[in-house]
Short mmCIF file of C-alpha atoms and ligand atoms in Angstrom, two decimals:
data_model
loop_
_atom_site.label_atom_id
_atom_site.label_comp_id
_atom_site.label_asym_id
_atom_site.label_seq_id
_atom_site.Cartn_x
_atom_site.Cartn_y
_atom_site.Cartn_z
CA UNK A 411 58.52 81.12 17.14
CA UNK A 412 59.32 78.40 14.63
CA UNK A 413 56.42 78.47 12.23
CA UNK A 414 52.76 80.10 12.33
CA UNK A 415 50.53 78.44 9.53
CA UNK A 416 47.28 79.23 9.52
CA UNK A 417 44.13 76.60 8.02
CA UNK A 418 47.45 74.16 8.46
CA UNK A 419 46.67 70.34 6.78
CA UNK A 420 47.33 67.61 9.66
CA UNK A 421 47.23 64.51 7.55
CA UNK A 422 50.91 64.05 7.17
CA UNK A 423 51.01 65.06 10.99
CA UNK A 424 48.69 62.05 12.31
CA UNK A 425 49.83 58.16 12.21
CA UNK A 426 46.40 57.23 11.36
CA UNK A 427 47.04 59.21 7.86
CA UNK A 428 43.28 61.20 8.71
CA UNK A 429 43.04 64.30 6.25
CA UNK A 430 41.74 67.06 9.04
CA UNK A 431 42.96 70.84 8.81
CA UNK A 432 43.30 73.36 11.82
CA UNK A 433 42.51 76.68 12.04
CA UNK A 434 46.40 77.21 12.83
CA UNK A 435 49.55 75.74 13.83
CA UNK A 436 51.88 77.02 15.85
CA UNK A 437 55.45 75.85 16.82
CA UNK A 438 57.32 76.59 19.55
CA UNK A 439 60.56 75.85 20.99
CA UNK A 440 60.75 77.44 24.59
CA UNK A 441 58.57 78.30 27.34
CA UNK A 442 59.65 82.17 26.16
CA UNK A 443 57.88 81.29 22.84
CA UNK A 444 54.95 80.37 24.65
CA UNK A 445 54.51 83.22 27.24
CA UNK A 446 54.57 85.62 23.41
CA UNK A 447 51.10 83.67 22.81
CA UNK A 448 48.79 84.81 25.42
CA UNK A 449 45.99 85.61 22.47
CA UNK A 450 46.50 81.23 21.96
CA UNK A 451 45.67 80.21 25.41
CA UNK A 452 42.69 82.87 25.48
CA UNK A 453 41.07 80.82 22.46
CA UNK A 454 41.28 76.84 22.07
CA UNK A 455 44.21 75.20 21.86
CA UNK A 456 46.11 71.91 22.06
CA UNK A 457 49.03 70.06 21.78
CA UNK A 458 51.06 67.87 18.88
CA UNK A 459 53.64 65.65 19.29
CA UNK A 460 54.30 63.32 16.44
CA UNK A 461 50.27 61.88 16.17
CA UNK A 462 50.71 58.61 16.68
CA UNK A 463 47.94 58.14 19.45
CA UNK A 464 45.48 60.83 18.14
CA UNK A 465 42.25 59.98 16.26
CA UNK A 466 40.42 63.72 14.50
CA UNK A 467 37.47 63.52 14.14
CA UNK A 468 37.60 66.75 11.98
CA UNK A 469 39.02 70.28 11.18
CA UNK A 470 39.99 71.79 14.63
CA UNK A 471 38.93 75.05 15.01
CA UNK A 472 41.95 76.41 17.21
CA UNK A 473 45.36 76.51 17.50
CA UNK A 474 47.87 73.17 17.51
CA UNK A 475 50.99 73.84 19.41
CA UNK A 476 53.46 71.74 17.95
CA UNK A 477 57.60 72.03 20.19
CA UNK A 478 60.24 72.20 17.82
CA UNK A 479 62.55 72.05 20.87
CA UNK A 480 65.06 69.40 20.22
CA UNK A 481 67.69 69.95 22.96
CA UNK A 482 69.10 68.00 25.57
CA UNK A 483 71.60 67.85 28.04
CA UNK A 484 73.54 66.27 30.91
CA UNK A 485 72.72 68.03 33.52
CA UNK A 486 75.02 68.47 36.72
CA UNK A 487 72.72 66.08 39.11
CA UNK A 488 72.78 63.58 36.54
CA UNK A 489 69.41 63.82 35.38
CA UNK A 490 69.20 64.01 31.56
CA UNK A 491 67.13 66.89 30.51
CA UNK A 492 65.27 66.58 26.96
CA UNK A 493 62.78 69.21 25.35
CA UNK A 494 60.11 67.98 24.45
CA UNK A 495 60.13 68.02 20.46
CA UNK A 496 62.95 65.24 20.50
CA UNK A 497 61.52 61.73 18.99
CA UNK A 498 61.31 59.86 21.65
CA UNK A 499 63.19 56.96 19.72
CA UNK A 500 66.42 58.93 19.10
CA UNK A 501 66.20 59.54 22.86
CA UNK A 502 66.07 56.16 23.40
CA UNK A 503 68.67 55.13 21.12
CA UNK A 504 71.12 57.73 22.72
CA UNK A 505 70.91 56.55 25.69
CA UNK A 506 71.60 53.52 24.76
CA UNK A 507 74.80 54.47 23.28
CA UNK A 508 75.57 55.94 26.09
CA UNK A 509 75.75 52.82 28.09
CA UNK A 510 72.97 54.00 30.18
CA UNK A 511 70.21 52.02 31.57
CA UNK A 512 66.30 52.56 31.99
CA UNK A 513 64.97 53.56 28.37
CA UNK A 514 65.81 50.36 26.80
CA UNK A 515 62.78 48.12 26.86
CA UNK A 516 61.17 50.94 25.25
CA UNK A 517 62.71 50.93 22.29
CA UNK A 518 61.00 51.48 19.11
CA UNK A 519 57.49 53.59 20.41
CA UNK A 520 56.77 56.30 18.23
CA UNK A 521 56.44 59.77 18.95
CA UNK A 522 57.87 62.56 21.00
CA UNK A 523 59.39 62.98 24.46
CA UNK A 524 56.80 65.16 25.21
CA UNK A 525 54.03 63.05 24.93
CA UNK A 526 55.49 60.26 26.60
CA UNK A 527 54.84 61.34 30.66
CA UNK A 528 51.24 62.08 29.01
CA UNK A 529 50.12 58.46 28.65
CA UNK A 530 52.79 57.27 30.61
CA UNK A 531 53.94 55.14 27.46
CA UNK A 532 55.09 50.90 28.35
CA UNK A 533 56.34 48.30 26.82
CA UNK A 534 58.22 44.77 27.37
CA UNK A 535 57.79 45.30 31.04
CA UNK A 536 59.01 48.91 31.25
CA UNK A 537 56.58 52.39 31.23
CA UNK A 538 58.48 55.66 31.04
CA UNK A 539 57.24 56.51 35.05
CA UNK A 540 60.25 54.24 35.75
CA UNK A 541 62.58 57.15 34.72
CA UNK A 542 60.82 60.12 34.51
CA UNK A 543 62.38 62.21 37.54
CA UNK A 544 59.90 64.99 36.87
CA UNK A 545 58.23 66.72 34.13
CA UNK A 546 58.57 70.44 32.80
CA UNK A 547 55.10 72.07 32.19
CA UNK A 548 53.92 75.29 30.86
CA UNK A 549 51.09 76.05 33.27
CA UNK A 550 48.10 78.33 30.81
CA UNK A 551 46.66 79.11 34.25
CA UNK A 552 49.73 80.50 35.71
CA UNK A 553 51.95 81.51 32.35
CA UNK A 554 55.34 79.98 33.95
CA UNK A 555 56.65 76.70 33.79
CA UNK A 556 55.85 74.52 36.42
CA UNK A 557 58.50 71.28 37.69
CA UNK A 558 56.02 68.56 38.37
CA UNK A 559 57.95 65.69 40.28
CA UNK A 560 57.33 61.78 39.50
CA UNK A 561 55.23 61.66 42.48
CA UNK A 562 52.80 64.62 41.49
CA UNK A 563 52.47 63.02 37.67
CA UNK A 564 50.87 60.81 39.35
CA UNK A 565 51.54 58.01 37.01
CA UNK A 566 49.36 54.71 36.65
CA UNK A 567 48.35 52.09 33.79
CA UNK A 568 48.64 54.28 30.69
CA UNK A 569 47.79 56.87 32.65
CA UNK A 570 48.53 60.23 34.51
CA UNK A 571 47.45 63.64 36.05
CA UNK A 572 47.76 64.96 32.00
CA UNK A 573 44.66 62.40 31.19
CA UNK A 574 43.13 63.55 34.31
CA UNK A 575 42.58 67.12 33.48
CA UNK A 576 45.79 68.72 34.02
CA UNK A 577 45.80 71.03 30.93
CA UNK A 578 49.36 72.52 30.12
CA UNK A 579 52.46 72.42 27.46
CA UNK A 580 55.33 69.76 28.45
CA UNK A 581 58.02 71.80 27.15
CA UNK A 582 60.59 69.06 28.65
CA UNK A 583 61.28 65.87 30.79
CA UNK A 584 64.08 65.17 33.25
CA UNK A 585 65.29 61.47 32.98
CA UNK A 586 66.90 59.53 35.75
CA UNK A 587 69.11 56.98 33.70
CA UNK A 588 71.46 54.47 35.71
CA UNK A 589 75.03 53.25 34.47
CA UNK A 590 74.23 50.15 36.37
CA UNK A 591 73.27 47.19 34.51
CA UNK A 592 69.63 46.39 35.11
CA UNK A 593 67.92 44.06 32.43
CA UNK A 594 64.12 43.89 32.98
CA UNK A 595 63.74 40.77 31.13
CA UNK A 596 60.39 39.05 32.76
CA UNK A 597 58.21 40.24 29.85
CA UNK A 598 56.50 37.50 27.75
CA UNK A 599 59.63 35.82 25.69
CA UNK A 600 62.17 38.40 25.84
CA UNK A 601 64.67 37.14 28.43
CA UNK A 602 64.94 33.59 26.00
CA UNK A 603 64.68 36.43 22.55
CA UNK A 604 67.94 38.15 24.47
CA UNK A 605 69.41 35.30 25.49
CA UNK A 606 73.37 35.14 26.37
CA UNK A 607 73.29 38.69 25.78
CA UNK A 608 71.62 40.98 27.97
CA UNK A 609 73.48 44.40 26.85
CA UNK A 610 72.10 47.60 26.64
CA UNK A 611 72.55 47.30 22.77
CA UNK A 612 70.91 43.69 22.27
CA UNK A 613 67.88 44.74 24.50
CA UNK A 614 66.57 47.45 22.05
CA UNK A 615 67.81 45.37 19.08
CA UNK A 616 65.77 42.55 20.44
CA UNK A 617 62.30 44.48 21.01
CA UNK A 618 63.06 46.77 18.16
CA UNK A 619 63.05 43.08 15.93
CA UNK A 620 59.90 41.38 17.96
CA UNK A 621 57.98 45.20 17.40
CA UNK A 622 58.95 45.17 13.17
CA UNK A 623 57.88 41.68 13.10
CA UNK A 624 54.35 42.03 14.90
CA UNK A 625 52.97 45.58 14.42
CA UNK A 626 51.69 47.51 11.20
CA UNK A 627 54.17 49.95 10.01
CA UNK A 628 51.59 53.38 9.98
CA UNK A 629 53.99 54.48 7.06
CA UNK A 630 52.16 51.72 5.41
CA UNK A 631 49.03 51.13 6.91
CA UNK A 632 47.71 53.81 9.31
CA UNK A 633 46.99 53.14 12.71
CA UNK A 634 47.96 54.68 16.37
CA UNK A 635 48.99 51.51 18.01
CA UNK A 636 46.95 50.20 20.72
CA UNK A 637 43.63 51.23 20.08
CA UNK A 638 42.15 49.76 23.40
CA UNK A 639 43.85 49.60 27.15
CA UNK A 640 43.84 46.41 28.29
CA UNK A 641 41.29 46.03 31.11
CA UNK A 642 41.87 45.67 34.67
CA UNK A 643 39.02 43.87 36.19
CA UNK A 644 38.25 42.37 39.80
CA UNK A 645 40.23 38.87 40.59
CA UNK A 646 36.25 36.98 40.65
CA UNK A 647 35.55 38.40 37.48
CA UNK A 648 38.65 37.26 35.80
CA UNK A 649 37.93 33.98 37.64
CA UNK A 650 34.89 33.53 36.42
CA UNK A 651 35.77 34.29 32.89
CA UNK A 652 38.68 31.62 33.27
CA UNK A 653 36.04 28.87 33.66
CA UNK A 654 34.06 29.46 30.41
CA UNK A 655 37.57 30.25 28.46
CA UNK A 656 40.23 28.32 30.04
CA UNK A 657 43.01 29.40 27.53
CA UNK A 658 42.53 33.22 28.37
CA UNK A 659 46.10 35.15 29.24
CA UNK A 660 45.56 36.95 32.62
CA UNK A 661 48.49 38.80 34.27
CA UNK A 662 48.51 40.04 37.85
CA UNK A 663 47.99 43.91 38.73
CA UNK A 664 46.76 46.04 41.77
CA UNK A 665 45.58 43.63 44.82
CA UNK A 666 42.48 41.62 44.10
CA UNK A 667 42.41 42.96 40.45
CA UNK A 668 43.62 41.15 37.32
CA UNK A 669 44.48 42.98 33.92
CA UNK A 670 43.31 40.71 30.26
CA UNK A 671 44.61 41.38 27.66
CA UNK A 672 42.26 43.20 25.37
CA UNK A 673 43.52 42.00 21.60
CA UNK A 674 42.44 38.90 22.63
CA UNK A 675 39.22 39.41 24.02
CA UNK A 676 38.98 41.48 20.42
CA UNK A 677 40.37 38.24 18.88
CA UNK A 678 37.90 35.95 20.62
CA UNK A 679 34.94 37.80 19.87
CA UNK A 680 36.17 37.33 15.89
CA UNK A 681 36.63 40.98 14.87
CA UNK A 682 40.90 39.99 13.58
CA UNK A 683 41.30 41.18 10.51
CA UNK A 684 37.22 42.60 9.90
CA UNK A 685 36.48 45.89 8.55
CA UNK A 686 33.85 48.31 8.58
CA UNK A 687 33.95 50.79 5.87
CA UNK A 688 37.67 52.11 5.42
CA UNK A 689 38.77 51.06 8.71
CA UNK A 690 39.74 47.45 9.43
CA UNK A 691 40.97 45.47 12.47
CA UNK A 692 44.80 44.73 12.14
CA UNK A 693 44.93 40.95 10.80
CA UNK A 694 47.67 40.11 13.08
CA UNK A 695 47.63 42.17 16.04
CA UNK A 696 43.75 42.61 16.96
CA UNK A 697 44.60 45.69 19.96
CA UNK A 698 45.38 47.56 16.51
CA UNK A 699 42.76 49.40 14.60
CA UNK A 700 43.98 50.51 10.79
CA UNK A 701 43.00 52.93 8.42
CA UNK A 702 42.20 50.89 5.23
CA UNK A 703 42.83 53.93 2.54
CA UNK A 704 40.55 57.35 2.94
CA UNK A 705 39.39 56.75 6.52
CA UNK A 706 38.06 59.16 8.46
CA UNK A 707 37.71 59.86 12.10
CA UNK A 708 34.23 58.71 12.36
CA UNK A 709 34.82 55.46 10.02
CA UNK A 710 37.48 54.58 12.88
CA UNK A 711 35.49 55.38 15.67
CA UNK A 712 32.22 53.41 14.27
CA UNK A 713 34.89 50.32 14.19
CA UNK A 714 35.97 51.19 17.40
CA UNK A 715 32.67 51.51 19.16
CA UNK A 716 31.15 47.94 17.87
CA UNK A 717 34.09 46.38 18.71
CA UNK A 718 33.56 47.97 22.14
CA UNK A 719 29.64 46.99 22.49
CA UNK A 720 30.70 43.50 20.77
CA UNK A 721 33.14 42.99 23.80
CA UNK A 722 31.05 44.03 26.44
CA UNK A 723 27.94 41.57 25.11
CA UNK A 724 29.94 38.62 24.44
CA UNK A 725 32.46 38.85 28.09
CA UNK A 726 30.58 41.36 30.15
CA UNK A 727 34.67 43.73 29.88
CA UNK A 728 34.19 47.15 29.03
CA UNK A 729 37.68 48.11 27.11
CA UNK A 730 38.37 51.70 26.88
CA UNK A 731 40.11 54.18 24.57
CA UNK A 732 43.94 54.65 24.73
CA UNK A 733 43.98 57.08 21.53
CA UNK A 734 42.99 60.39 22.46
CA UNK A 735 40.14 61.77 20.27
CA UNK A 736 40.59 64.67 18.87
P1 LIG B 1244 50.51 62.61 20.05
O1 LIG B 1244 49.82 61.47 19.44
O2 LIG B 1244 50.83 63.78 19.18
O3 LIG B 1244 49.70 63.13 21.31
C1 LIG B 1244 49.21 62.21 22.25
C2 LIG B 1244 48.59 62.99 23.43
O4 LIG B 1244 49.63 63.67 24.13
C3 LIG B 1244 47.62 64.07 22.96
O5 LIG B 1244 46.60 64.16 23.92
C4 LIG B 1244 48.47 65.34 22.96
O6 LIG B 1244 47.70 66.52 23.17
C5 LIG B 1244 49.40 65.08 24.13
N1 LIG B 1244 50.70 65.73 23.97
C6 LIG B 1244 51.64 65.47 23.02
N2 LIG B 1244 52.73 66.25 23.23
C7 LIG B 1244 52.47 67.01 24.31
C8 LIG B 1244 53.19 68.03 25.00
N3 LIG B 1244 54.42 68.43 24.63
N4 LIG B 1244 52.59 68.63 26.06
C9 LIG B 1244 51.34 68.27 26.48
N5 LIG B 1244 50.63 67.32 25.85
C10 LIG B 1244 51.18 66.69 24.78
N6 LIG B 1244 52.38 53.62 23.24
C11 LIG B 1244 52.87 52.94 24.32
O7 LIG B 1244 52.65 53.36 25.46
N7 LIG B 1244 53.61 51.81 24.17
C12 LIG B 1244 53.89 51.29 22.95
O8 LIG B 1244 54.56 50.28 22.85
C13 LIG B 1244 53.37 51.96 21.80
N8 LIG B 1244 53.57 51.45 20.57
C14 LIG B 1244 53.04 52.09 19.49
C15 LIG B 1244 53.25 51.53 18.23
C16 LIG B 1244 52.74 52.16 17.10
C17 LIG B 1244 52.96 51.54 15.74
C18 LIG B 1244 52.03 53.37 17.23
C19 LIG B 1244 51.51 54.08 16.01
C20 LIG B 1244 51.79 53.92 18.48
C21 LIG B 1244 52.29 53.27 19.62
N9 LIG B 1244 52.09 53.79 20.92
C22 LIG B 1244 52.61 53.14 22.01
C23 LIG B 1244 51.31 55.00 21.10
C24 LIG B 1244 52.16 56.29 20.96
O9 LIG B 1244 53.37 56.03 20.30
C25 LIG B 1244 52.45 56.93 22.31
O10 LIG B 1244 51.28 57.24 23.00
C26 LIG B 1244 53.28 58.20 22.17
O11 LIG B 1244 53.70 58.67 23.43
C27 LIG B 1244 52.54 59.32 21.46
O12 LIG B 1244 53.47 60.34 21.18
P2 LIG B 1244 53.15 61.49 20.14
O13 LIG B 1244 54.27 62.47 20.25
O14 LIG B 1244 52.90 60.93 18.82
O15 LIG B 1244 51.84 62.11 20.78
P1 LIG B 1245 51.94 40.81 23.64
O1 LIG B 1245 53.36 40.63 24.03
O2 LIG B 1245 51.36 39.95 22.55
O3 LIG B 1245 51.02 40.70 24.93
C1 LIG B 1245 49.63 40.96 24.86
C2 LIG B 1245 49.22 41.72 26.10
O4 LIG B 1245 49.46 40.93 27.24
C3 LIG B 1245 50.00 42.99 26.24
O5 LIG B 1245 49.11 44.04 26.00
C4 LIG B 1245 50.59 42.97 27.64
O6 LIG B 1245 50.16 44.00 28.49
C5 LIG B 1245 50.13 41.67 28.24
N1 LIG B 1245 51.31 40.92 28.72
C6 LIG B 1245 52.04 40.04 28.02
N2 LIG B 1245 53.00 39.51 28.81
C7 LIG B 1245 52.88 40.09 30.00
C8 LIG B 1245 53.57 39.97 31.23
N3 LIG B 1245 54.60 39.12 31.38
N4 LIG B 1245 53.20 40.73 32.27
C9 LIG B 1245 52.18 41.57 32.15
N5 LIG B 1245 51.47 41.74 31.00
C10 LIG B 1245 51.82 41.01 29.95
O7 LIG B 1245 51.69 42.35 23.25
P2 LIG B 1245 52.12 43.18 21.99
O8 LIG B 1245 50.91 43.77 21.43
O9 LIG B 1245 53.06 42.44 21.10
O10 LIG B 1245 52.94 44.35 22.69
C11 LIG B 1245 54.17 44.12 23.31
C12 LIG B 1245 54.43 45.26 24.29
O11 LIG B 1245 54.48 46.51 23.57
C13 LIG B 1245 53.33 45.42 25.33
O12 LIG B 1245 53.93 45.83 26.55
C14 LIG B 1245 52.47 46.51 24.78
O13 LIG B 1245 51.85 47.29 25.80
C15 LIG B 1245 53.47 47.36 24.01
N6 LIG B 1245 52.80 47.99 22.86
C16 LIG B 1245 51.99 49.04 23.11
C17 LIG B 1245 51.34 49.66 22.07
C18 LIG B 1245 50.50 50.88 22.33
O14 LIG B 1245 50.11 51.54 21.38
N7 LIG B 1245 50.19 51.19 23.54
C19 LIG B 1245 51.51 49.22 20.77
C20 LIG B 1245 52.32 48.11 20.57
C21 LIG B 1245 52.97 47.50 21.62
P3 LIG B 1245 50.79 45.49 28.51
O15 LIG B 1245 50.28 46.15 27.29
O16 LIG B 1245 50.21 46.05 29.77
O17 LIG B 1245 52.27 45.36 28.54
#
């Protein structure tokens, strides 16, 4: 075991900056460490990566397993092996340097490798199910570690078999990286932002520089991203919708479905940049909910939840949570 804290403060542990204590914190580094903590998994617990798509809603009265495990390494298939502790970024960057392909639209996300096969995290085009070859998972059920493949993740829209009720510790995540040159460049602007230069290196320069210049930094202003997926409605609904608002973005998804883009139904309905309380509607990005100074848990999910009902009245699109409340 790393650390054991007990009535541990999570504020500096959470991108929304929430004050929120819990009963104890516990980090691990190996699936050993966990199997020592059979008094945990007999109580409540859950898991921490780096906060950054969390919202508490108060002191947790439990344990937070936190992975300290920071390893990774080439294995002899090829697969790239990383514990889950590692920030997913400096994964990212690595294997970048490396010359190897796959990670690099994703550039930038915060958080852990652990948490990424949770939410199966996307950007630019790109969503970590793409390379995930399969995920390691401590099984509470079973104490062991079970290999879960790509298939059995069963990986959709910001979405897998973790969100689905699948309880369990990712401990790590096998990556399937190519040294073949493969730029995924059909996202909005980014194949004319790359231009000439579609290396590994200018890729995540490139959506590193479009992320800095759109989205709120939580160091400065609090906030877990996306607050809302974007929803994915039937083709006659978003067909319908196109005749009152001619200028709406719509982008193609599962047969006869079509996914909007949620910031600006958000946008439309005139909540940019509007507060309620201490929480506030990002001014520039309107799919991002910010913590004004002091907010708590339930000042962001008040925000949240009229935004929701304000949506629903005004285009008849029910947007739902990405954070995870805690
Ligand atoms: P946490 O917030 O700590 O946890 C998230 C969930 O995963 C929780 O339910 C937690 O219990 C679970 N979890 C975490 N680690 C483990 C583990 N080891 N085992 C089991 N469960 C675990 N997301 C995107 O998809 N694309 C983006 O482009 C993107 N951009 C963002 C930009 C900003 C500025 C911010 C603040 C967030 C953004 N996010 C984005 C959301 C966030 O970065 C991702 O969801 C990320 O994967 C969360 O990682 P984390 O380690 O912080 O997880
Ligand atoms: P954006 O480029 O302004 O686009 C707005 C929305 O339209 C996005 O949510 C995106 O959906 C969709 N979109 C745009 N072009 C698309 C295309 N060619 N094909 C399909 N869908 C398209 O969005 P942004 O806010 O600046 O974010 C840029 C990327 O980073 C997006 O992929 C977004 O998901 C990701 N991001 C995610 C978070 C998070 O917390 N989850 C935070 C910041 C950025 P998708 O979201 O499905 O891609």
């Amino acid at each position: 075991m790393i650390k054991d804290i007990f009535d541990a403060p999570l504020r500096e542990l959470n991108t929304f900056g929430i004050e929120a204590r819990a009963n104890r914190l516990v980090e691990f580094s190996t699936a050993d460490d966990l199997r020592s903590l059979r008094d945990v998994f007999e109580g409540q617990w859950r898991v921490l990566g780096g906060g950054s798509n969390i919202v508490l809603t108060g002191d947790y009265h439990g344990v937070v397993l936190k992975s300290a495990g920071r390893e990774r390494a080439v294995l002899e298939s090829g697969l790239v092996r990383v514990e889950a502790g590692v920030v997913w970024d400096d994964f990212v960057a690595w294997s970048v340097e490396q010359g190897l392909w796959g990670a690099e639209n994703l550039s930038g996300i915060p958080g852990t490798v652990g948490a990424a096969p949770i939410q199966n995290i996307g950007a630019y085009g790109a969503e970590a199910k793409d390379i995930i070859d399969s995920v390691e998972m401590f099984d509470p059920e079973r104490f062991e570690v079970r290999e879960l493949t790509n298939a059995e993740c069963r990986f959709g829209y910001r979405d897998s078999v973790f969100k689905r009720g699948l309880r369990g510790v990712v401990v790590a995540v096998n990556f399937r990286l190519s040294r073949d040159a493969a730029p995924k460049l059909d996202y909005g602007g980014l194949r004319t932002a790359v231009g000439d230069d579609p290396t590994l290196g200018n890729i995540r320069r490139t959506v590193i520089g479009i992320r800095d210049s759109k989205l709120p930094d939580p160091a400065v202003q609090g906030n877990a991203g996306s607050f809302f997926k974007n929803p994915v409605v039937p083709a006659a609904v978003a067909a319908k919708l196109l005749e009152e608002y001619p200028d709406m973005p719509v982008y193609d998804a599962a047969t006869g479905t079509k996914k909007l883009a949620a910031g600006w139904l958000i946008d439309r309905a005139g909540w940019r940049g509007r507060a309620l309380g201490r929480a506030g509607v990002h001014s520039q990005q309107a799919l991002v909910l910010v913590n004004l100074g002091g907010a708590t848990g339930a000042d962001i999910l008040a925000l949240a939840k009229a935004v929701q009902a304000d949506v629903l009245a005004k285009f008849g699109v029910a947007i739902d949570m990405e954070v995870n409340i805690w």
